[in-house]
JSON list of C-alpha atoms in Angstrom, two decimals:
[
{"chain": "H", "resi": 1, "resn": "MET", "atom": "CA", "xyz": [-125.33, -50.33, 188.22]},
{"chain": "H", "resi": 2, "resn": "LEU", "atom": "CA", "xyz": [-125.05, -48.06, 185.18]},
{"chain": "H", "resi": 3, "resn": "ILE", "atom": "CA", "xyz": [-126.89, -49.26, 182.04]},
{"chain": "H", "resi": 4, "resn": "ASP", "atom": "CA", "xyz": [-126.79, -47.10, 178.88]},
{"chain": "H", "resi": 5, "resn": "GLY", "atom": "CA", "xyz": [-125.96, -44.10, 180.98]},
{"chain": "H", "resi": 6, "resn": "LYS", "atom": "CA", "xyz": [-128.86, -44.65, 183.39]},
{"chain": "H", "resi": 7, "resn": "LEU", "atom": "CA", "xyz": [-128.45, -45.59, 187.03]},
{"chain": "H", "resi": 8, "resn": "VAL", "atom": "CA", "xyz": [-130.47, -48.72, 187.85]},
{"chain": "H", "resi": 9, "resn": "ASN", "atom": "CA", "xyz": [-131.03, -49.79, 191.45]},
{"chain": "H", "resi": 10, "resn": "ILE", "atom": "CA", "xyz": [-131.55, -53.50, 192.03]},
{"chain": "H", "resi": 11, "resn": "GLY", "atom": "CA", "xyz": [-132.77, -55.09, 195.23]},
{"chain": "H", "resi": 12, "resn": "ALA", "atom": "CA", "xyz": [-133.63, -58.58, 196.34]},
{"chain": "H", "resi": 13, "resn": "SER", "atom": "CA", "xyz": [-136.01, -60.31, 198.72]},
{"chain": "H", "resi": 14, "resn": "VAL", "atom": "CA", "xyz": [-134.57, -63.48, 200.19]},
{"chain": "H", "resi": 15, "resn": "GLY", "atom": "CA", "xyz": [-136.26, -66.49, 201.74]},
{"chain": "H", "resi": 16, "resn": "ILE", "atom": "CA", "xyz": [-134.15, -68.88, 203.81]},
{"chain": "H", "resi": 17, "resn": "ALA", "atom": "CA", "xyz": [-134.95, -72.43, 204.86]},
{"chain": "H", "resi": 18, "resn": "THR", "atom": "CA", "xyz": [-132.79, -74.81, 206.81]},
{"chain": "H", "resi": 19, "resn": "GLY", "atom": "CA", "xyz": [-133.24, -78.54, 207.20]},
{"chain": "H", "resi": 20, "resn": "ASN", "atom": "CA", "xyz": [-131.74, -81.98, 207.26]},
{"chain": "H", "resi": 21, "resn": "LEU", "atom": "CA", "xyz": [-130.96, -83.41, 203.82]},
{"chain": "H", "resi": 22, "resn": "LYS", "atom": "CA", "xyz": [-131.43, -86.91, 205.23]},
{"chain": "H", "resi": 23, "resn": "SER", "atom": "CA", "xyz": [-135.05, -86.25, 206.24]},
{"chain": "H", "resi": 24, "resn": "ASP", "atom": "CA", "xyz": [-136.05, -83.21, 204.13]},
{"chain": "H", "resi": 25, "resn": "SER", "atom": "CA", "xyz": [-136.28, -83.43, 200.38]},
{"chain": "H", "resi": 26, "resn": "THR", "atom": "CA", "xyz": [-134.94, -80.74, 198.08]},
{"chain": "H", "resi": 27, "resn": "GLU", "atom": "CA", "xyz": [-138.52, -79.92, 197.07]},
{"chain": "H", "resi": 28, "resn": "ASP", "atom": "CA", "xyz": [-139.52, -79.41, 200.73]},
{"chain": "H", "resi": 29, "resn": "LEU", "atom": "CA", "xyz": [-136.62, -77.04, 201.35]},
{"chain": "H", "resi": 30, "resn": "LEU", "atom": "CA", "xyz": [-137.34, -75.04, 198.19]},
{"chain": "H", "resi": 31, "resn": "ARG", "atom": "CA", "xyz": [-141.03, -74.80, 199.11]},
{"chain": "H", "resi": 32, "resn": "ARG", "atom": "CA", "xyz": [-140.19, -73.47, 202.59]},
{"chain": "H", "resi": 33, "resn": "ALA", "atom": "CA", "xyz": [-137.66, -71.01, 201.17]},
{"chain": "H", "resi": 34, "resn": "ASP", "atom": "CA", "xyz": [-140.27, -69.83, 198.67]},
{"chain": "H", "resi": 35, "resn": "MET", "atom": "CA", "xyz": [-142.81, -69.25, 201.44]},
{"chain": "H", "resi": 36, "resn": "ALA", "atom": "CA", "xyz": [-140.23, -67.28, 203.41]},
{"chain": "H", "resi": 37, "resn": "MET", "atom": "CA", "xyz": [-139.37, -65.23, 200.31]},
{"chain": "H", "resi": 38, "resn": "TYR", "atom": "CA", "xyz": [-143.01, -64.20, 199.79]},
{"chain": "H", "resi": 39, "resn": "GLU", "atom": "CA", "xyz": [-143.14, -63.22, 203.45]},
{"chain": "H", "resi": 40, "resn": "ALA", "atom": "CA", "xyz": [-140.06, -61.05, 202.91]},
{"chain": "H", "resi": 41, "resn": "LYS", "atom": "CA", "xyz": [-141.61, -59.44, 199.81]},
{"chain": "H", "resi": 42, "resn": "GLY", "atom": "CA", "xyz": [-144.69, -58.53, 201.78]},
{"chain": "H", "resi": 43, "resn": "SER", "atom": "CA", "xyz": [-142.80, -56.80, 204.56]},
{"chain": "H", "resi": 44, "resn": "GLN", "atom": "CA", "xyz": [-140.36, -54.35, 202.95]},
{"chain": "H", "resi": 45, "resn": "HIS", "atom": "CA", "xyz": [-138.03, -53.94, 199.99]},
{"chain": "H", "resi": 46, "resn": "GLY", "atom": "CA", "xyz": [-134.73, -55.78, 200.28]},
{"chain": "H", "resi": 47, "resn": "ALA", "atom": "CA", "xyz": [-135.76, -57.84, 203.31]},
{"chain": "H", "resi": 48, "resn": "PHE", "atom": "CA", "xyz": [-135.08, -61.47, 204.17]},
{"chain": "H", "resi": 49, "resn": "ARG", "atom": "CA", "xyz": [-137.08, -63.99, 206.18]},
{"chain": "H", "resi": 50, "resn": "ILE", "atom": "CA", "xyz": [-136.16, -67.35, 207.66]},
{"chain": "H", "resi": 51, "resn": "PHE", "atom": "CA", "xyz": [-138.75, -70.12, 207.55]},
{"chain": "H", "resi": 52, "resn": "ASP", "atom": "CA", "xyz": [-139.62, -71.13, 211.12]},
{"chain": "H", "resi": 53, "resn": "ASP", "atom": "CA", "xyz": [-142.44, -72.77, 213.10]},
{"chain": "H", "resi": 54, "resn": "ALA", "atom": "CA", "xyz": [-144.36, -69.49, 213.46]},
{"chain": "H", "resi": 55, "resn": "LEU", "atom": "CA", "xyz": [-144.32, -68.88, 209.71]},
{"chain": "H", "resi": 56, "resn": "SER", "atom": "CA", "xyz": [-145.29, -72.50, 209.06]},
{"chain": "H", "resi": 57, "resn": "SER", "atom": "CA", "xyz": [-148.29, -72.22, 211.42]},
{"chain": "H", "resi": 58, "resn": "ARG", "atom": "CA", "xyz": [-149.44, -68.96, 209.86]},
{"chain": "H", "resi": 59, "resn": "GLN", "atom": "CA", "xyz": [-149.14, -70.28, 206.31]},
{"chain": "H", "resi": 60, "resn": "SER", "atom": "CA", "xyz": [-151.07, -73.38, 207.32]},
{"chain": "H", "resi": 61, "resn": "LEU", "atom": "CA", "xyz": [-153.82, -71.24, 208.87]},
{"chain": "H", "resi": 62, "resn": "GLU", "atom": "CA", "xyz": [-154.07, -69.04, 205.77]},
{"chain": "H", "resi": 63, "resn": "SER", "atom": "CA", "xyz": [-154.28, -72.10, 203.53]},
{"chain": "H", "resi": 64, "resn": "SER", "atom": "CA", "xyz": [-157.12, -73.51, 205.64]},
{"chain": "H", "resi": 65, "resn": "ILE", "atom": "CA", "xyz": [-159.00, -70.20, 205.48]},
{"chain": "H", "resi": 66, "resn": "ARG", "atom": "CA", "xyz": [-158.61, -70.01, 201.70]},
{"chain": "H", "resi": 67, "resn": "LEU", "atom": "CA", "xyz": [-160.04, -73.52, 201.37]},
{"chain": "H", "resi": 68, "resn": "ALA", "atom": "CA", "xyz": [-163.04, -72.60, 203.55]},
{"chain": "H", "resi": 69, "resn": "LEU", "atom": "CA", "xyz": [-163.81, -69.34, 201.76]},
{"chain": "H", "resi": 70, "resn": "GLY", "atom": "CA", "xyz": [-166.65, -69.61, 199.29]},
{"chain": "H", "resi": 71, "resn": "THR", "atom": "CA", "xyz": [-168.01, -72.84, 200.74]},
{"chain": "H", "resi": 72, "resn": "PRO", "atom": "CA", "xyz": [-171.37, -73.31, 202.51]},
{"chain": "H", "resi": 73, "resn": "ILE", "atom": "CA", "xyz": [-169.43, -74.42, 205.60]},
{"chain": "H", "resi": 74, "resn": "LEU", "atom": "CA", "xyz": [-168.08, -70.89, 206.07]},
{"chain": "H", "resi": 75, "resn": "THR", "atom": "CA", "xyz": [-171.43, -69.08, 206.05]},
{"chain": "H", "resi": 76, "resn": "SER", "atom": "CA", "xyz": [-172.93, -71.65, 208.41]},
{"chain": "H", "resi": 77, "resn": "GLU", "atom": "CA", "xyz": [-170.22, -70.81, 210.95]},
{"chain": "H", "resi": 78, "resn": "LEU", "atom": "CA", "xyz": [-170.23, -67.02, 210.52]},
{"chain": "H", "resi": 79, "resn": "ALA", "atom": "CA", "xyz": [-172.11, -64.80, 212.94]},
{"chain": "H", "resi": 80, "resn": "MET", "atom": "CA", "xyz": [-172.70, -61.10, 213.48]},
{"chain": "H", "resi": 81, "resn": "VAL", "atom": "CA", "xyz": [-172.54, -59.64, 216.96]},
{"chain": "H", "resi": 82, "resn": "TYR", "atom": "CA", "xyz": [-173.78, -56.15, 217.77]},
{"chain": "H", "resi": 83, "resn": "GLN", "atom": "CA", "xyz": [-172.02, -53.72, 220.09]},
{"chain": "H", "resi": 84, "resn": "PRO", "atom": "CA", "xyz": [-174.37, -51.08, 221.55]},
{"chain": "H", "resi": 85, "resn": "VAL", "atom": "CA", "xyz": [-173.60, -47.36, 221.33]},
{"chain": "H", "resi": 86, "resn": "ILE", "atom": "CA", "xyz": [-175.13, -45.62, 224.36]},
{"chain": "H", "resi": 87, "resn": "GLU", "atom": "CA", "xyz": [-175.83, -41.90, 224.64]},
{"chain": "H", "resi": 88, "resn": "ALA", "atom": "CA", "xyz": [-173.88, -40.88, 227.78]},
{"chain": "H", "resi": 89, "resn": "ARG", "atom": "CA", "xyz": [-176.28, -38.09, 228.81]},
{"chain": "H", "resi": 90, "resn": "THR", "atom": "CA", "xyz": [-179.50, -40.07, 228.53]},
{"chain": "H", "resi": 91, "resn": "GLY", "atom": "CA", "xyz": [-178.35, -43.68, 228.86]},
{"chain": "H", "resi": 92, "resn": "LYS", "atom": "CA", "xyz": [-180.44, -44.58, 225.81]},
{"chain": "H", "resi": 93, "resn": "LEU", "atom": "CA", "xyz": [-179.40, -46.91, 223.02]},
{"chain": "H", "resi": 94, "resn": "GLU", "atom": "CA", "xyz": [-178.43, -44.70, 220.07]},
{"chain": "H", "resi": 95, "resn": "SER", "atom": "CA", "xyz": [-177.19, -47.30, 217.57]},
{"chain": "H", "resi": 96, "resn": "VAL", "atom": "CA", "xyz": [-175.21, -50.52, 217.33]},
{"chain": "H", "resi": 97, "resn": "GLU", "atom": "CA", "xyz": [-172.01, -51.53, 215.56]},
{"chain": "H", "resi": 98, "resn": "ALA", "atom": "CA", "xyz": [-172.03, -54.79, 213.62]},
{"chain": "H", "resi": 99, "resn": "LEU", "atom": "CA", "xyz": [-168.97, -57.01, 214.13]},
{"chain": "H", "resi": 100, "resn": "LEU", "atom": "CA", "xyz": [-168.19, -60.15, 212.13]},
{"chain": "H", "resi": 101, "resn": "ARG", "atom": "CA", "xyz": [-167.21, -63.33, 213.98]},
{"chain": "H", "resi": 102, "resn": "TRP", "atom": "CA", "xyz": [-166.14, -66.71, 212.65]},
{"chain": "H", "resi": 103, "resn": "ARG", "atom": "CA", "xyz": [-165.88, -69.72, 214.96]},
{"chain": "H", "resi": 104, "resn": "SER", "atom": "CA", "xyz": [-164.64, -72.55, 212.75]},
{"chain": "H", "resi": 105, "resn": "LYS", "atom": "CA", "xyz": [-164.99, -76.16, 213.87]},
{"chain": "H", "resi": 106, "resn": "GLU", "atom": "CA", "xyz": [-161.78, -77.02, 212.03]},
{"chain": "H", "resi": 107, "resn": "ILE", "atom": "CA", "xyz": [-159.65, -73.92, 212.67]},
{"chain": "H", "resi": 108, "resn": "GLY", "atom": "CA", "xyz": [-161.07, -72.35, 215.82]},
{"chain": "H", "resi": 109, "resn": "ASP", "atom": "CA", "xyz": [-161.84, -68.64, 216.29]},
{"chain": "H", "resi": 110, "resn": "VAL", "atom": "CA", "xyz": [-160.69, -66.54, 213.31]},
{"chain": "H", "resi": 111, "resn": "SER", "atom": "CA", "xyz": [-160.57, -62.77, 213.78]},
{"chain": "H", "resi": 112, "resn": "PRO", "atom": "CA", "xyz": [-161.76, -60.38, 211.05]},
{"chain": "H", "resi": 113, "resn": "ALA", "atom": "CA", "xyz": [-158.20, -58.98, 210.97]},
{"chain": "H", "resi": 114, "resn": "THR", "atom": "CA", "xyz": [-157.07, -62.39, 209.69]},
{"chain": "H", "resi": 115, "resn": "LEU", "atom": "CA", "xyz": [-160.11, -63.31, 207.60]},
{"chain": "H", "resi": 116, "resn": "ILE", "atom": "CA", "xyz": [-160.73, -60.06, 205.67]},
{"chain": "H", "resi": 117, "resn": "PRO", "atom": "CA", "xyz": [-157.27, -59.63, 204.06]},
{"chain": "H", "resi": 118, "resn": "ILE", "atom": "CA", "xyz": [-157.33, -63.26, 202.87]},
{"chain": "H", "resi": 119, "resn": "ALA", "atom": "CA", "xyz": [-160.85, -62.81, 201.48]},
{"chain": "H", "resi": 120, "resn": "GLU", "atom": "CA", "xyz": [-159.70, -59.65, 199.68]},
{"chain": "H", "resi": 121, "resn": "GLU", "atom": "CA", "xyz": [-156.64, -61.34, 198.21]},
{"chain": "H", "resi": 122, "resn": "SER", "atom": "CA", "xyz": [-158.51, -64.49, 197.17]},
{"chain": "H", "resi": 123, "resn": "GLY", "atom": "CA", "xyz": [-161.41, -62.67, 195.50]},
{"chain": "H", "resi": 124, "resn": "HIS", "atom": "CA", "xyz": [-164.09, -63.75, 198.00]},
{"chain": "H", "resi": 125, "resn": "ILE", "atom": "CA", "xyz": [-164.59, -60.35, 199.64]},
{"chain": "H", "resi": 126, "resn": "ASP", "atom": "CA", "xyz": [-167.69, -59.53, 197.54]},
{"chain": "H", "resi": 127, "resn": "THR", "atom": "CA", "xyz": [-169.57, -62.63, 198.68]},
{"chain": "H", "resi": 128, "resn": "LEU", "atom": "CA", "xyz": [-168.48, -62.11, 202.29]},
{"chain": "H", "resi": 129, "resn": "THR", "atom": "CA", "xyz": [-169.48, -58.43, 202.29]},
{"chain": "H", "resi": 130, "resn": "GLU", "atom": "CA", "xyz": [-172.87, -59.12, 200.74]},
{"chain": "H", "resi": 131, "resn": "TRP", "atom": "CA", "xyz": [-173.58, -61.84, 203.33]},
{"chain": "H", "resi": 132, "resn": "THR", "atom": "CA", "xyz": [-172.62, -59.34, 206.04]},
{"chain": "H", "resi": 133, "resn": "LEU", "atom": "CA", "xyz": [-174.92, -56.67, 204.59]},
{"chain": "H", "resi": 134, "resn": "ASP", "atom": "CA", "xyz": [-177.84, -59.11, 204.44]},
{"chain": "H", "resi": 135, "resn": "MET", "atom": "CA", "xyz": [-177.35, -59.90, 208.14]},
{"chain": "H", "resi": 136, "resn": "VAL", "atom": "CA", "xyz": [-177.14, -56.19, 208.98]},
{"chain": "H", "resi": 137, "resn": "PHE", "atom": "CA", "xyz": [-180.35, -55.43, 207.07]},
{"chain": "H", "resi": 138, "resn": "ASP", "atom": "CA", "xyz": [-182.10, -58.20, 208.98]},
{"chain": "H", "resi": 139, "resn": "ALA", "atom": "CA", "xyz": [-180.85, -56.69, 212.25]},
{"chain": "H", "resi": 140, "resn": "ILE", "atom": "CA", "xyz": [-182.09, -53.21, 211.26]},
{"chain": "H", "resi": 141, "resn": "ARG", "atom": "CA", "xyz": [-185.58, -54.60, 210.66]},
{"chain": "H", "resi": 142, "resn": "ARG", "atom": "CA", "xyz": [-185.57, -56.35, 214.04]},
{"chain": "H", "resi": 143, "resn": "LEU", "atom": "CA", "xyz": [-184.20, -53.33, 215.95]},
{"chain": "H", "resi": 144, "resn": "ASP", "atom": "CA", "xyz": [-187.14, -51.19, 214.79]},
{"chain": "H", "resi": 145, "resn": "GLY", "atom": "CA", "xyz": [-185.64, -47.75, 214.22]},
{"chain": "H", "resi": 146, "resn": "ILE", "atom": "CA", "xyz": [-182.16, -48.28, 215.69]},
{"chain": "H", "resi": 147, "resn": "GLY", "atom": "CA", "xyz": [-179.31, -47.62, 213.25]},
{"chain": "H", "resi": 148, "resn": "VAL", "atom": "CA", "xyz": [-176.54, -50.11, 212.54]},
{"chain": "H", "resi": 149, "resn": "ALA", "atom": "CA", "xyz": [-172.95, -49.31, 211.54]},
{"chain": "H", "resi": 150, "resn": "VAL", "atom": "CA", "xyz": [-170.79, -51.81, 209.65]},
{"chain": "H", "resi": 151, "resn": "ASN", "atom": "CA", "xyz": [-167.24, -51.77, 208.31]},
{"chain": "H", "resi": 152, "resn": "ILE", "atom": "CA", "xyz": [-166.80, -52.01, 204.55]},
{"chain": "H", "resi": 153, "resn": "SER", "atom": "CA", "xyz": [-163.67, -53.50, 202.97]},
{"chain": "H", "resi": 154, "resn": "PRO", "atom": "CA", "xyz": [-161.60, -51.03, 200.90]},
{"chain": "H", "resi": 155, "resn": "VAL", "atom": "CA", "xyz": [-161.59, -53.59, 198.08]},
{"chain": "H", "resi": 156, "resn": "TYR", "atom": "CA", "xyz": [-165.41, -53.67, 198.04]},
{"chain": "H", "resi": 157, "resn": "PHE", "atom": "CA", "xyz": [-165.54, -49.86, 198.24]},
{"chain": "H", "resi": 158, "resn": "LYS", "atom": "CA", "xyz": [-163.28, -49.52, 195.17]},
{"chain": "H", "resi": 159, "resn": "HIS", "atom": "CA", "xyz": [-165.69, -51.47, 192.97]},
{"chain": "H", "resi": 160, "resn": "PRO", "atom": "CA", "xyz": [-167.09, -49.17, 190.22]},
{"chain": "H", "resi": 161, "resn": "GLU", "atom": "CA", "xyz": [-170.64, -50.28, 191.06]},
{"chain": "H", "resi": 162, "resn": "PHE", "atom": "CA", "xyz": [-170.24, -49.80, 194.83]},
{"chain": "H", "resi": 163, "resn": "VAL", "atom": "CA", "xyz": [-173.04, -47.24, 195.24]},
{"chain": "H", "resi": 164, "resn": "HIS", "atom": "CA", "xyz": [-175.45, -49.16, 193.01]},
{"chain": "H", "resi": 165, "resn": "ARG", "atom": "CA", "xyz": [-174.70, -52.40, 194.85]},
{"chain": "H", "resi": 166, "resn": "ILE", "atom": "CA", "xyz": [-175.54, -50.81, 198.21]},
{"chain": "H", "resi": 167, "resn": "PHE", "atom": "CA", "xyz": [-178.75, -49.16, 197.00]},
{"chain": "H", "resi": 168, "resn": "ASP", "atom": "CA", "xyz": [-179.93, -52.30, 195.20]},
{"chain": "H", "resi": 169, "resn": "ARG", "atom": "CA", "xyz": [-179.53, -54.34, 198.37]},
{"chain": "H", "resi": 170, "resn": "LEU", "atom": "CA", "xyz": [-181.23, -51.63, 200.47]},
{"chain": "H", "resi": 171, "resn": "LEU", "atom": "CA", "xyz": [-184.21, -51.62, 198.10]},
{"chain": "H", "resi": 172, "resn": "ALA", "atom": "CA", "xyz": [-184.42, -55.40, 198.03]},
{"chain": "H", "resi": 173, "resn": "ALA", "atom": "CA", "xyz": [-184.29, -55.54, 201.84]},
{"chain": "H", "resi": 174, "resn": "GLN", "atom": "CA", "xyz": [-186.78, -52.63, 202.19]},
{"chain": "H", "resi": 175, "resn": "VAL", "atom": "CA", "xyz": [-184.57, -50.93, 204.76]},
{"chain": "H", "resi": 176, "resn": "GLN", "atom": "CA", "xyz": [-184.47, -47.19, 205.45]},
{"chain": "H", "resi": 177, "resn": "PRO", "atom": "CA", "xyz": [-181.11, -45.89, 204.14]},
{"chain": "H", "resi": 178, "resn": "ASP", "atom": "CA", "xyz": [-180.66, -43.51, 207.09]},
{"chain": "H", "resi": 179, "resn": "LEU", "atom": "CA", "xyz": [-180.51, -46.49, 209.46]},
{"chain": "H", "resi": 180, "resn": "LEU", "atom": "CA", "xyz": [-177.38, -47.86, 207.77]},
{"chain": "H", "resi": 181, "resn": "THR", "atom": "CA", "xyz": [-173.92, -46.40, 208.44]},
{"chain": "H", "resi": 182, "resn": "LEU", "atom": "CA", "xyz": [-170.98, -47.63, 206.36]},
{"chain": "H", "resi": 183, "resn": "GLU", "atom": "CA", "xyz": [-167.61, -47.25, 208.07]},
{"chain": "H", "resi": 184, "resn": "ILE", "atom": "CA", "xyz": [-164.61, -46.89, 205.76]},
{"chain": "H", "resi": 185, "resn": "THR", "atom": "CA", "xyz": [-161.00, -46.29, 206.80]},
{"chain": "H", "resi": 186, "resn": "GLU", "atom": "CA", "xyz": [-159.61, -42.80, 206.32]},
{"chain": "H", "resi": 187, "resn": "GLY", "atom": "CA", "xyz": [-156.74, -44.14, 204.22]},
{"chain": "H", "resi": 188, "resn": "ILE", "atom": "CA", "xyz": [-159.02, -45.40, 201.45]},
{"chain": "H", "resi": 189, "resn": "LEU", "atom": "CA", "xyz": [-160.79, -42.02, 201.29]},
{"chain": "H", "resi": 190, "resn": "ILE", "atom": "CA", "xyz": [-157.49, -40.17, 200.95]},
{"chain": "H", "resi": 191, "resn": "SER", "atom": "CA", "xyz": [-156.12, -42.55, 198.31]},
{"chain": "H", "resi": 192, "resn": "ASN", "atom": "CA", "xyz": [-159.37, -42.52, 196.29]},
{"chain": "H", "resi": 193, "resn": "MET", "atom": "CA", "xyz": [-160.61, -38.96, 196.84]},
{"chain": "H", "resi": 194, "resn": "ASP", "atom": "CA", "xyz": [-162.51, -38.61, 193.54]},
{"chain": "H", "resi": 195, "resn": "ARG", "atom": "CA", "xyz": [-164.29, -41.93, 193.91]},
{"chain": "H", "resi": 196, "resn": "ALA", "atom": "CA", "xyz": [-164.99, -41.25, 197.58]},
{"chain": "H", "resi": 197, "resn": "GLN", "atom": "CA", "xyz": [-166.61, -37.91, 196.76]},
{"chain": "H", "resi": 198, "resn": "LEU", "atom": "CA", "xyz": [-168.83, -39.53, 194.13]},
{"chain": "H", "resi": 199, "resn": "ALA", "atom": "CA", "xyz": [-169.84, -42.33, 196.50]},
{"chain": "H", "resi": 200, "resn": "ILE", "atom": "CA", "xyz": [-170.59, -39.96, 199.38]},
{"chain": "H", "resi": 201, "resn": "ALA", "atom": "CA", "xyz": [-172.54, -37.57, 197.12]}
]
């Protein structure tokens, strides 16, 4: 539409919920429609989503994960597994890659692809990353000279004190810096080139 001589484009994200008015209250229907609307907003501009069983299950899972984040129960169920990197020519162990695993008694197995975005969005990624780093440092000490690579969340990487945080934890753990490899997605380096250059330097 044209407002004061300027063309303004307006879009909408729509959430749809269907139900039985005899068994579903108005509040229930509005809540489901609201959940579907937020799903639509997260996908693309001007989209719509219909609340269904799959969306209900996913929302329920995400709610359970949010409740578990930041509690002692979570860290007691977390584990790090280490995937070996073998030199093809010699057959020797060159390094290992650290992978986060969560086997919840209440939820079941939760993949990092599900856990990490929720931790980032809920503000628990710092605690989760620092727990992961502590486990990695312990592994480096036990592996006696074998390097360990670990993925770092883009949200953690963007923190202004990122470099200081890493060095402080390295010093506290008394781990050789050259035995730690931090893996960061290419996208975050491209979108934060200045900060990436400072961190790498």
